[in-house]
Tab-separated table of C-alpha atoms in Angstrom:
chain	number	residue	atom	x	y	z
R	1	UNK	CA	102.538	-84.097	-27.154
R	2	UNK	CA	101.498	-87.248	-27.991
R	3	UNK	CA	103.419	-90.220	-26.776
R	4	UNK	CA	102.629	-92.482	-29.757
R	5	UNK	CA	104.150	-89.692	-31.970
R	6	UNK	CA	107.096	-89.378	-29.486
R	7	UNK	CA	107.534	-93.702	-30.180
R	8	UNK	CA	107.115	-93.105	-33.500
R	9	UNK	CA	110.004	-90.782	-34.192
R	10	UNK	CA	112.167	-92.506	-32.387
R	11	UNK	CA	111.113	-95.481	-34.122
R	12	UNK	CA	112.355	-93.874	-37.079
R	13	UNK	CA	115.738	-93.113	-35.994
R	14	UNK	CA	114.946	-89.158	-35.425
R	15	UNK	CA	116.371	-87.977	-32.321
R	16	UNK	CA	114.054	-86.871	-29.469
R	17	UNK	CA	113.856	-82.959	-28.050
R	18	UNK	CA	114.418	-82.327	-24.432
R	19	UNK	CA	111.334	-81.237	-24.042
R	20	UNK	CA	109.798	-84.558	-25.737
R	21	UNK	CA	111.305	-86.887	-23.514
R	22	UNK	CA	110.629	-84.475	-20.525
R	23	UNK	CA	106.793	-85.145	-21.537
R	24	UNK	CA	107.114	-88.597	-22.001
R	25	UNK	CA	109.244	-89.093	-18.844
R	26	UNK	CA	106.141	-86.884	-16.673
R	27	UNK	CA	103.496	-89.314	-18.443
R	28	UNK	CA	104.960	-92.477	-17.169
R	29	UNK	CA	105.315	-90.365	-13.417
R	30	UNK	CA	101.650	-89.160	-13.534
R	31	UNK	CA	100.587	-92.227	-15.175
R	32	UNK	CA	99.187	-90.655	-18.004
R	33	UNK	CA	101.801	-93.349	-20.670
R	34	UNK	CA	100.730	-96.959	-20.020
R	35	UNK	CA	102.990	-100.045	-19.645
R	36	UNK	CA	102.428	-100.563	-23.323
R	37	UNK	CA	103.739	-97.083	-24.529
R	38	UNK	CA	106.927	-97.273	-21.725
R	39	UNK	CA	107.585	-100.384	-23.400
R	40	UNK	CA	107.910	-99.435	-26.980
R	41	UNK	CA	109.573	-96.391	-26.795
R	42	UNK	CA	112.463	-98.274	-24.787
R	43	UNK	CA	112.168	-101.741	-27.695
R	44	UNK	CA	112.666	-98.350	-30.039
R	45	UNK	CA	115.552	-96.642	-28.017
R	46	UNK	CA	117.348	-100.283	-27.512
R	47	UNK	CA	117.098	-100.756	-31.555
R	48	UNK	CA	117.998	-97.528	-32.940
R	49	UNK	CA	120.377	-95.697	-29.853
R	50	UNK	CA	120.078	-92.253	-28.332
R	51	UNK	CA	122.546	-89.106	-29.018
R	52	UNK	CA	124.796	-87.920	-26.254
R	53	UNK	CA	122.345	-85.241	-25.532
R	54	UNK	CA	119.078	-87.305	-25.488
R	55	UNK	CA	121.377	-89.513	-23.104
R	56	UNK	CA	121.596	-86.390	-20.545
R	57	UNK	CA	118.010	-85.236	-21.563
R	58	UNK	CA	116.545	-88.197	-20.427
R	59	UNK	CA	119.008	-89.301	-17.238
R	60	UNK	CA	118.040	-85.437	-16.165
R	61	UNK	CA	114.267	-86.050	-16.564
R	62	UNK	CA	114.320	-88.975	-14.629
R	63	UNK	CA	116.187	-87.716	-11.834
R	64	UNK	CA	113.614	-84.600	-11.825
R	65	UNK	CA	110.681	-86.869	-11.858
R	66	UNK	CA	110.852	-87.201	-8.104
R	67	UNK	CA	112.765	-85.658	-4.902
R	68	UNK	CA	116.144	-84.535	-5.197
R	69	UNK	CA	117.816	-84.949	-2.233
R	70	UNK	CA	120.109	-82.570	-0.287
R	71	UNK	CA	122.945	-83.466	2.477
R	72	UNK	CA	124.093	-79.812	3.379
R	73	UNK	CA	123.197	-80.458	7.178
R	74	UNK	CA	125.966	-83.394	6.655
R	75	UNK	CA	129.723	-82.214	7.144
R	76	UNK	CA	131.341	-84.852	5.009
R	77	UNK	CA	131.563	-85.763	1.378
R	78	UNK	CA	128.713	-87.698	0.059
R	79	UNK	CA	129.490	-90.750	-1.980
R	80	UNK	CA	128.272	-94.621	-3.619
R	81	UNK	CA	129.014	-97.065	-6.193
R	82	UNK	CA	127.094	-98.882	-8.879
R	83	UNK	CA	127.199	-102.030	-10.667
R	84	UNK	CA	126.641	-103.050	-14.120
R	85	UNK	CA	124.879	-106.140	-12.801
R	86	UNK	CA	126.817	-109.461	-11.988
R	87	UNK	CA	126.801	-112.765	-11.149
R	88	UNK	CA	127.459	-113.361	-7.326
R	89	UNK	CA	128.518	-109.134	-6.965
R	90	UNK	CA	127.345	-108.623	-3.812
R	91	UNK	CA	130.352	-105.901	-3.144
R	92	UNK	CA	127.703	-103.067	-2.310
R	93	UNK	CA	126.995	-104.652	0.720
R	94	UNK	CA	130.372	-104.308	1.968
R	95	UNK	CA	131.426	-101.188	0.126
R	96	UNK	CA	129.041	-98.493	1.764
R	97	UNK	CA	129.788	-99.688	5.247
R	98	UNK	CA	133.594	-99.684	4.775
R	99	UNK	CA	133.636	-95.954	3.613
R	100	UNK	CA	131.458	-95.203	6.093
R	101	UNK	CA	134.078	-96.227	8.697
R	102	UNK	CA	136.874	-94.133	6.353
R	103	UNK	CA	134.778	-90.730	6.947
R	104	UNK	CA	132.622	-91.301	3.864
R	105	UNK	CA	128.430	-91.186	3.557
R	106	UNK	CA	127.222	-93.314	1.548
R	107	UNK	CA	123.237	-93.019	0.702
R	108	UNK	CA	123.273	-95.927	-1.747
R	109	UNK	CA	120.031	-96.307	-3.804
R	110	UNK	CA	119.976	-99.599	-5.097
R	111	UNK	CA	117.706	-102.512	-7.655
R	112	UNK	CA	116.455	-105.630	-7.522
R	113	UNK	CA	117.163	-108.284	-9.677
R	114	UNK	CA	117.479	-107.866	-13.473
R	115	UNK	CA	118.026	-110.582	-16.566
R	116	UNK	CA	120.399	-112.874	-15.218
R	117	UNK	CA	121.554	-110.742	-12.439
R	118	UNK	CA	120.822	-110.373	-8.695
R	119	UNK	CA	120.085	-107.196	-7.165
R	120	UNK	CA	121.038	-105.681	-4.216
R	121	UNK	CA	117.378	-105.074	-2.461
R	122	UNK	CA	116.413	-108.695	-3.326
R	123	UNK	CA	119.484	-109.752	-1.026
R	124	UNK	CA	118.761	-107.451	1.404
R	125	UNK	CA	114.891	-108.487	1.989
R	126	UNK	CA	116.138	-111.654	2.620
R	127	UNK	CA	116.851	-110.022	6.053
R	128	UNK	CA	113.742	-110.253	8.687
R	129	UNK	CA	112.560	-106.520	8.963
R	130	UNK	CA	114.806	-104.707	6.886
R	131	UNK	CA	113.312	-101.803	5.782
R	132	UNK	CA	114.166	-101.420	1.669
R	133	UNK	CA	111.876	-98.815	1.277
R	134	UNK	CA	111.792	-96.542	3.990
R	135	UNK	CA	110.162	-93.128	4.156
R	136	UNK	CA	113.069	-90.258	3.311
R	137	UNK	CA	113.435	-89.249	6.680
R	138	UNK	CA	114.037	-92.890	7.878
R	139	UNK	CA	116.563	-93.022	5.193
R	140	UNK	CA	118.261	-89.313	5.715
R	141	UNK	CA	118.738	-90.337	9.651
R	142	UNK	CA	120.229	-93.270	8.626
R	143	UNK	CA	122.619	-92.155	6.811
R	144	UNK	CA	123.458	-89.079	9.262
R	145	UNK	CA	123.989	-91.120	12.316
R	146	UNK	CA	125.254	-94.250	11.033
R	147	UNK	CA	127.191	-93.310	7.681
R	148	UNK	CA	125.247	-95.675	5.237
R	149	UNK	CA	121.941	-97.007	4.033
R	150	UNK	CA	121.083	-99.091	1.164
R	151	UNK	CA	117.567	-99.363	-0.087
R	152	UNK	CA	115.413	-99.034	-2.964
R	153	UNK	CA	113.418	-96.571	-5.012
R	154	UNK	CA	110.641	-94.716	-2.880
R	155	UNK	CA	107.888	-93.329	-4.546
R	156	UNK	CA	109.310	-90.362	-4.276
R	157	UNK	CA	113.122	-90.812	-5.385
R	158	UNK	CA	113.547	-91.394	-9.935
R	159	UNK	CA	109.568	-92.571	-9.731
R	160	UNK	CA	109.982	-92.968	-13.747
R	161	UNK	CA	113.074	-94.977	-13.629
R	162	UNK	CA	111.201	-97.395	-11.000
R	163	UNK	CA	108.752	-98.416	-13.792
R	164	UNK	CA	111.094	-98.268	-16.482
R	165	UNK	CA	113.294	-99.783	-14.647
R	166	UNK	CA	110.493	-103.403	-14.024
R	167	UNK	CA	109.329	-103.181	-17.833
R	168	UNK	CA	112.823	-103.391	-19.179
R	169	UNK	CA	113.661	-106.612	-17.382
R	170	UNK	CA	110.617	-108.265	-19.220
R	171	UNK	CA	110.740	-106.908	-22.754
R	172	UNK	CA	114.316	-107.877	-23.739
R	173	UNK	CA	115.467	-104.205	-23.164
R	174	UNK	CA	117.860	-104.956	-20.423
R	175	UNK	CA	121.316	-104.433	-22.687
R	176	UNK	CA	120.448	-100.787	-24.208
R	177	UNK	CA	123.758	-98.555	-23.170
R	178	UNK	CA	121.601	-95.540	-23.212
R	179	UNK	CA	118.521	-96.809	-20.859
R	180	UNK	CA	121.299	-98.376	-18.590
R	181	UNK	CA	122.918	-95.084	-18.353
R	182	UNK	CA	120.256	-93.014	-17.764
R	183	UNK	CA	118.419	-95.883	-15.419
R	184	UNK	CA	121.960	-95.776	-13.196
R	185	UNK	CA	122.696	-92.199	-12.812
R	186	UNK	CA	118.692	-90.725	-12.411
R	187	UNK	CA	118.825	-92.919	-8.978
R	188	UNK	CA	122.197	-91.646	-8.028
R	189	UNK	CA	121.907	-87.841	-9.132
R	190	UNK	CA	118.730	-88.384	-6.935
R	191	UNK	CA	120.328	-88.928	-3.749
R	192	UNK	CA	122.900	-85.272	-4.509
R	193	UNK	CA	126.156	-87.278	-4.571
R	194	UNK	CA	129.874	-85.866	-4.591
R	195	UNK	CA	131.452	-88.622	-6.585
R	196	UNK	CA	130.335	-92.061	-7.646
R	197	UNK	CA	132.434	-94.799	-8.972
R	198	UNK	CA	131.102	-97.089	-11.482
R	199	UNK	CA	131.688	-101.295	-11.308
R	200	UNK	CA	131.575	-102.523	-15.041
R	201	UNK	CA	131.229	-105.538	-15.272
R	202	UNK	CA	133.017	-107.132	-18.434
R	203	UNK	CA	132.504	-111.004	-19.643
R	204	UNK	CA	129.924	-114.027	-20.106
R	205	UNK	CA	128.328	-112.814	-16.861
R	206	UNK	CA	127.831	-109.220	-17.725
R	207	UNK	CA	125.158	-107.449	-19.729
R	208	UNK	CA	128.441	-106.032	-21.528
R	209	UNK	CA	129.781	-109.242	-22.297
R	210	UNK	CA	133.306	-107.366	-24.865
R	211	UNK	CA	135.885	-104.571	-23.620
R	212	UNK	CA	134.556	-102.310	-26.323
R	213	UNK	CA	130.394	-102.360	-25.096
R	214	UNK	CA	132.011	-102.049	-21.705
R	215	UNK	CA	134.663	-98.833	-22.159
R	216	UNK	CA	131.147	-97.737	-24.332
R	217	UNK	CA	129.223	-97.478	-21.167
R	218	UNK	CA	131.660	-96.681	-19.180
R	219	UNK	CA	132.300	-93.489	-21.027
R	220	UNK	CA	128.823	-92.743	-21.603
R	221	UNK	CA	128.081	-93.326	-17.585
R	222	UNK	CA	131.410	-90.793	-16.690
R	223	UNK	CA	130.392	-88.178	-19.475
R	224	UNK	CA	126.526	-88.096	-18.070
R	225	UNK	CA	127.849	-88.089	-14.817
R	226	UNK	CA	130.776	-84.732	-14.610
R	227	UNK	CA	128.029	-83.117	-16.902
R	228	UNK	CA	125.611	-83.380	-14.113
R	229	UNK	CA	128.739	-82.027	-11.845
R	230	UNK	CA	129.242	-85.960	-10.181
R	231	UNK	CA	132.483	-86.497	-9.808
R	232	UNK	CA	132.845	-89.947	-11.337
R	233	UNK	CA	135.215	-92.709	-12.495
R	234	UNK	CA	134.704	-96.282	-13.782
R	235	UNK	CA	136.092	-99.384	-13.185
R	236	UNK	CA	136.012	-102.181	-16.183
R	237	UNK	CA	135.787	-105.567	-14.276
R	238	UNK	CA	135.880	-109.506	-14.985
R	239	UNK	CA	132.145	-111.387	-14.501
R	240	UNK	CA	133.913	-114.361	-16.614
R	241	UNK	CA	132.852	-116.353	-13.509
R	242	UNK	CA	131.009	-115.815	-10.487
R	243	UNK	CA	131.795	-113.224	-8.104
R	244	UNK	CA	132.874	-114.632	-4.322
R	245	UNK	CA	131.914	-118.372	-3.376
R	246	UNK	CA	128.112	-117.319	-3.049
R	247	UNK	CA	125.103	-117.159	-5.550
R	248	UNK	CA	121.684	-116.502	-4.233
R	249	UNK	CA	119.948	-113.355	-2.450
R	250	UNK	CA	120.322	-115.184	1.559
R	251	UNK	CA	123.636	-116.613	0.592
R	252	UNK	CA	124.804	-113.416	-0.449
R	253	UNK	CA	124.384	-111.819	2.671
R	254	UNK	CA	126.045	-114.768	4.147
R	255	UNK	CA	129.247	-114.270	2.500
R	256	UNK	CA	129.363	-110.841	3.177
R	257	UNK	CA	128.822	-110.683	6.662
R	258	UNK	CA	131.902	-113.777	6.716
R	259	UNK	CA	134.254	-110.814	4.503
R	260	UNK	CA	133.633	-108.361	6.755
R	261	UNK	CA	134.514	-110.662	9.466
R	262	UNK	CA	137.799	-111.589	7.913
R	263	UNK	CA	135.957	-114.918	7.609
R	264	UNK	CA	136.850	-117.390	3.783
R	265	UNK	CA	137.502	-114.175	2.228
R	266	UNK	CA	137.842	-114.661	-1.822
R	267	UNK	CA	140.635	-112.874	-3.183
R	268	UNK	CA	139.408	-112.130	-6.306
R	269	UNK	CA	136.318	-110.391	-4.714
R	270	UNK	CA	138.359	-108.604	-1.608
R	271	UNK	CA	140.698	-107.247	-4.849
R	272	UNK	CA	137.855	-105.391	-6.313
R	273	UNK	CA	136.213	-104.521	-3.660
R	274	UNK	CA	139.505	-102.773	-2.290
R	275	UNK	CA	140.028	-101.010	-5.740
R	276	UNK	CA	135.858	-99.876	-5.504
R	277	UNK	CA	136.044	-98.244	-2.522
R	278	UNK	CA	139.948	-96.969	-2.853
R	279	UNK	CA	139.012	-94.778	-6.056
R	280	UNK	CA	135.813	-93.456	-3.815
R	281	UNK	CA	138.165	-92.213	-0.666
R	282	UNK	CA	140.621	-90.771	-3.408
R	283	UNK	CA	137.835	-89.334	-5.421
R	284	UNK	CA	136.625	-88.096	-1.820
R	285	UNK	CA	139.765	-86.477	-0.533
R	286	UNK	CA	139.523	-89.012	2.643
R	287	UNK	CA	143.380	-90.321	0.827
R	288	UNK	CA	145.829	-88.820	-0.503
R	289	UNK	CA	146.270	-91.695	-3.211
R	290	UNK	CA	145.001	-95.309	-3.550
R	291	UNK	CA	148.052	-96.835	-1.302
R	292	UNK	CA	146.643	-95.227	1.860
R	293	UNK	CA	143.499	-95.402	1.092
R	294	UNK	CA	143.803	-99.710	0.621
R	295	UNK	CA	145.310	-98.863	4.095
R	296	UNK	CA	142.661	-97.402	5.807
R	297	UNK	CA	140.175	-99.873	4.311
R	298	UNK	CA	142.032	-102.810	5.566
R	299	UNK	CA	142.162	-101.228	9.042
R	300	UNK	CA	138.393	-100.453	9.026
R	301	UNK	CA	137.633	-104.548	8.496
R	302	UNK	CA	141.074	-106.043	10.704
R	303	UNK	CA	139.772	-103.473	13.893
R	304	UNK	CA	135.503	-104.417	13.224
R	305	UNK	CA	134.482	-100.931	12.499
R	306	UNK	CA	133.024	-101.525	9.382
R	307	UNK	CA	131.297	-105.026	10.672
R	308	UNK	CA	130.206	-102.589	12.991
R	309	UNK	CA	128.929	-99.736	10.330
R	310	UNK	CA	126.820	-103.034	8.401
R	311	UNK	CA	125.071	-103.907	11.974
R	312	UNK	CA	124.050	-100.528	13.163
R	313	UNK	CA	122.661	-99.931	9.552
R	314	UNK	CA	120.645	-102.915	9.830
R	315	UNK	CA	119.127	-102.400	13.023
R	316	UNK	CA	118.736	-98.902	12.349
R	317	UNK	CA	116.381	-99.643	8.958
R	318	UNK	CA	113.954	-102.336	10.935
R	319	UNK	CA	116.467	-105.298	10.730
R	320	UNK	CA	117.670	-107.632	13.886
R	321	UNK	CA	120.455	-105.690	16.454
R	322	UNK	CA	122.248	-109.170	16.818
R	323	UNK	CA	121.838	-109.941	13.377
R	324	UNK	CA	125.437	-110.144	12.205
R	325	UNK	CA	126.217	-112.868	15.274
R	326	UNK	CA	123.151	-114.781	14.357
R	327	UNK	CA	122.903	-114.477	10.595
R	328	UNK	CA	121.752	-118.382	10.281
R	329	UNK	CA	119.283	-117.386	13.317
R	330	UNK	CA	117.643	-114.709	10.453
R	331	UNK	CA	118.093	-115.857	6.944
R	332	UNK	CA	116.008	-118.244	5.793
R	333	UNK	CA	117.633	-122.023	4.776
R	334	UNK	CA	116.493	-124.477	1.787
R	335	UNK	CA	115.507	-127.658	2.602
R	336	UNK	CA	117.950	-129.666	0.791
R	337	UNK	CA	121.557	-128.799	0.359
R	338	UNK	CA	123.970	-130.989	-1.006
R	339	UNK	CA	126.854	-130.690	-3.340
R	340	UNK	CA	127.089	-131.255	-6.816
R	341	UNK	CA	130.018	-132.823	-8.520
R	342	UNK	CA	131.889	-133.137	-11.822
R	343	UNK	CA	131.763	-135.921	-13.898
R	344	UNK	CA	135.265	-136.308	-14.512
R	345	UNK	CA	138.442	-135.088	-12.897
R	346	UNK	CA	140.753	-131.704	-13.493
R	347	UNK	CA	140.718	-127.901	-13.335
R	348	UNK	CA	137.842	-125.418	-13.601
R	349	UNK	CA	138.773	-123.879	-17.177
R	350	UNK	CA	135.930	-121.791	-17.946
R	351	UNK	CA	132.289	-121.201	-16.780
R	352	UNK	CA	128.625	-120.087	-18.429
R	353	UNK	CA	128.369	-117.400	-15.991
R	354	UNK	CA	125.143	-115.899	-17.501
R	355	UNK	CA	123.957	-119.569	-17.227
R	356	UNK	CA	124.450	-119.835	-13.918
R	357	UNK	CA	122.312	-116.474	-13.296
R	358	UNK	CA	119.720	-118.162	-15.062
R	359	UNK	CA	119.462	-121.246	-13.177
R	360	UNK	CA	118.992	-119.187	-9.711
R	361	UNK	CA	115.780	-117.837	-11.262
R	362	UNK	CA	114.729	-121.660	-12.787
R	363	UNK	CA	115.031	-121.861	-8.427
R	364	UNK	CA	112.533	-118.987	-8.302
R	365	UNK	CA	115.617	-116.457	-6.816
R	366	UNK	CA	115.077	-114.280	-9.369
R	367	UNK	CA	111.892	-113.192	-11.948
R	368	UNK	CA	110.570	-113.656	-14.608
R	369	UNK	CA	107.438	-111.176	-13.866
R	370	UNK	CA	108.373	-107.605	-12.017
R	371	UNK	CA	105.301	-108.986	-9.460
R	372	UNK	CA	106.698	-112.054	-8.576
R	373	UNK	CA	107.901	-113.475	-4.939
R	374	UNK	CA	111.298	-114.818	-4.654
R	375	UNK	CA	112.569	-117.564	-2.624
R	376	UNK	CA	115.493	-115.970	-0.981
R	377	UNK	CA	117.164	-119.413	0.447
R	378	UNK	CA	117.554	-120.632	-3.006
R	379	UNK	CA	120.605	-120.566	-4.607
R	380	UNK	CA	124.549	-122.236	-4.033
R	381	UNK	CA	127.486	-122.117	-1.884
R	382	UNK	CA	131.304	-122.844	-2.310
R	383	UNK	CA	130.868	-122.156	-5.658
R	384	UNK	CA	134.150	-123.320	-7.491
R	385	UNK	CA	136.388	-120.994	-9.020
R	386	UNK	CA	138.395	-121.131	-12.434
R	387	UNK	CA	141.194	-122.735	-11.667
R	388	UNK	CA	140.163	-125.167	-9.211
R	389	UNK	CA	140.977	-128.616	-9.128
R	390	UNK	CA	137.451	-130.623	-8.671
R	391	UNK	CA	137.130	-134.265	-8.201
R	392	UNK	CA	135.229	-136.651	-6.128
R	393	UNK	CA	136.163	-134.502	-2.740
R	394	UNK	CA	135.789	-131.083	-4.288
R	395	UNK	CA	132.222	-130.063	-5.618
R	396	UNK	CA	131.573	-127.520	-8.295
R	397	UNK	CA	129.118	-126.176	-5.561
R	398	UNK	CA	126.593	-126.744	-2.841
R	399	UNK	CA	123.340	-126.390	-3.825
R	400	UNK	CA	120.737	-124.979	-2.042
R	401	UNK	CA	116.680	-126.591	-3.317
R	402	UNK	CA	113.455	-126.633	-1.811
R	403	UNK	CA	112.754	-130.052	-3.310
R	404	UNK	CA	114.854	-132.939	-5.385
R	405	UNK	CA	113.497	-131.955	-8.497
R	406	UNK	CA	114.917	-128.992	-8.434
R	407	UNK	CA	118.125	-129.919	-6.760
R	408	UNK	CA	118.899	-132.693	-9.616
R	409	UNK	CA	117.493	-129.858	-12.194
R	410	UNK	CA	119.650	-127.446	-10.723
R	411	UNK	CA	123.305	-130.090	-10.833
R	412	UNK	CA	122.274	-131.058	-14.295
R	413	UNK	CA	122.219	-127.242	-14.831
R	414	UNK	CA	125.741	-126.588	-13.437
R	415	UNK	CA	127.291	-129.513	-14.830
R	416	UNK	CA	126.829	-127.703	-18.666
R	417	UNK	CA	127.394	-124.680	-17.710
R	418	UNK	CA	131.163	-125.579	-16.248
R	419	UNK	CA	134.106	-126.432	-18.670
R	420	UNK	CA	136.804	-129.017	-16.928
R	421	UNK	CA	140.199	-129.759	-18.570
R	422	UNK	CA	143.356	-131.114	-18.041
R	423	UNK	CA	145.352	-128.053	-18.031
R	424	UNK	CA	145.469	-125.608	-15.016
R	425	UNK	CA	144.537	-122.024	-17.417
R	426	UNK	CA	146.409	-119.401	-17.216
R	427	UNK	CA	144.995	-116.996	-14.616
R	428	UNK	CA	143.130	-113.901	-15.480
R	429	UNK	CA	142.912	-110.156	-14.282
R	430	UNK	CA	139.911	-109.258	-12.279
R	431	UNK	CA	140.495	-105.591	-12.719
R	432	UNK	CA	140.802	-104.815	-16.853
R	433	UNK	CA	140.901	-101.050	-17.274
R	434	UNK	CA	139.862	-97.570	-15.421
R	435	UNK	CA	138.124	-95.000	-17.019
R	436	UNK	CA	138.191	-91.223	-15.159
């Protein structure tokens, strides 16, 4: 088949065959489809949508265009969780190695940055010989003997979805519900889950910035899913400000080495994170119901085990054995930090949160081409949240520059994208709905 003809009748709103996208999907694998095609038949799936079976056609084709893995040498159910994309969400990082201390295996196959939002593997390669990419072997070992690893794509793992998956973030294709879907659940069908819960993110942060885009993927993410026999359920969350006090790949990994250590633990964060990886052990049968299994979690981080789970999984993929008492020893540090402060007294009342995304990429932490290098010390700390009271003694955030230029570019930045009034607000859920 041709692709152009395959762009072109999408392009005019006809739905695709199975076995037209299954060509198209083996053309961008064998390299056959160029960047050009890849990119215009996603520009015509984001304008003009995809049917519920296209959906599944294509999320199946994906998955197929590489290794599927298998755990049956593994006595134990085989789980993960994926986000929407946030602002500050850097919950997979203490997720996998909290179930992993419950019972649970987590082989968690994660992305780097996209639009406005970090990504897991970007956060992670901040970490001096961390392996993100490690041969399957590496990576089935890993999760055997330690309970968890988080990387990336290998070339052998959703291939298709890895290219797709850099051309979207460049083309203004991001946002499609059907690309999204099918881009999520091709990496985790890969690695032959049992169940899978979904983050959703939901606000001015999120790629699904109203309730009704959100519950939209949601469903469309669950139905794809149980088809694909994945046990999965979705949780609709708030990204109406950042996530945690930390924003920035090194800083990241900062703040979640400090929650695991019971260490300035946010509460809004620690809430969904508990709720995350509750629904998993439930889905799991490792608790009876999400009361003991909030139990066990907060057992596995008050008695170190899963501290212990996040360190062994770092040494084990290439990364330093002391790393989690010497995280400042490892991560790399800007070269000016220094707070940033309002311009007039009161209460954090609202906050660009997609704008603040932004600005970590105007500090070259995220990118604007799929090639480019990130600066992984970039970024802020003790970010405020809404709610706070800021003044001359309380900063809207650290922030962490490589030069003054881009320090006073970056405080201009945050001083627009933060809303002070008068009035305390009202305070807001950070979990909004479930969806099974």
């Amino acid at each position: 088949m041709l692709p152009q003809e395959i762009i072109r009748k999408k392009r005019n709103k006809q739905s695709l065959t199975t076995d037209e996208i299954n060509d198209f999907i083996n053309g961008i694998t064998n390299n056959s489809i160029v960047d050009a095609q890849t990119a215009a038949l996603t520009m015509a799936i984001f304008l003009n949508g995809m049917t519920k079976e296209e959906t599944t056609a294509l999320t199946l084709a994906m998955r197929d265009s590489g290794d599927v893995l298998s755990w049956k040498d593994i006595n134990g159910p085989i789980v993960d969780k994926h986000s929407s994309g946030g602002v500050g969400d850097k919950i997979s990082l203490m997720l996998a190695p909290m179930i992993a201390a419950c019972g649970g295996y987590v082989p968690m196959i994660s992305g780097r940055g996209l639009g406005h939002t970090g990504g897991t593997l970007d956060k992670f390669d901040s970490i001096p010989g961390y392996q993100t990419q490690p041969s399957n072997d590496l990576f089935r070992d890993t999760v055997k003997n330690i309970g968890c690893a988080i990387i990336g794509q290998t070339g052998n793992l959703a291939p298709a979805d890895k290219k797709i998956y850099s051309i979207r973030d460049v083309c203004a294709t991001v946002e499609s519900i059907d690309l999204i879907t099918a881009s999520i659940l091709s990496k985790k069908l890969a690695a032959g889950l049992d169940c899978l819960v979904m983050d959703l993110k939901c606000g001015n942060g999120a790629f699904m910035d109203s309730l009704e885009r959100a519950e939209e993927l949601a469903s469309s993410i669950v139905r794809v899913a149980n088809t694909a026999n994945t046990k999965t359920n979705a949780v609709i969350t708030d990204m109406n400000q950042v996530l945690g006090y930390n924003v920035g790949n090194a800083l990241e990994v900062a703040e979640a080495v400090d929650y695991l250590k019971g260490i300035n633990v946010d509460t809004r964060l620690h809430e969904i994170n508990l709720e995350l990886c509750g629904e998993l052990l439930v889905s799991a049968k490792l608790a009876s119901d999400l009361g003991e299994a909030k139990t066990k979690l907060q057992q596995s981080l008050d008695n170190g085990s899963a501290l212990e789970k996040f360190s062994q999984m770092v040494a084990y993929l290439g990364g330093p054995s002391d790393f989690c008492e010497n995280v400042w020893k490892y991560l790399p540090r800007a070269k000016i930090i220094k707070p940033v402060y309002s311009n007039i007294n009161g209460y954090v009342s609202s906050m660009n949160t997609r704008g603040i995304g932004l600005s970590i990429i105007e500090m070259n932490g995220g990118r604007i081409t799929p090639e480019q290098k990130l600066d992984y010390a970039t970024g802020y700390s003790d970010f405020c949240q809404i709610g706070d009271f800021v003044d001359p003694k309380k900063p809207l955030a650290i922030i962490h520059a490589q030069t003054e230029e881009q320090y006073q570019q970056s405080a201009e930045n945050i001083k627009k994208l933060i809303t002070i009034s008068d009035k305390k607000p009202a305070p807001s859920r950070c979990i909004i709905k479930k969806i099974s």
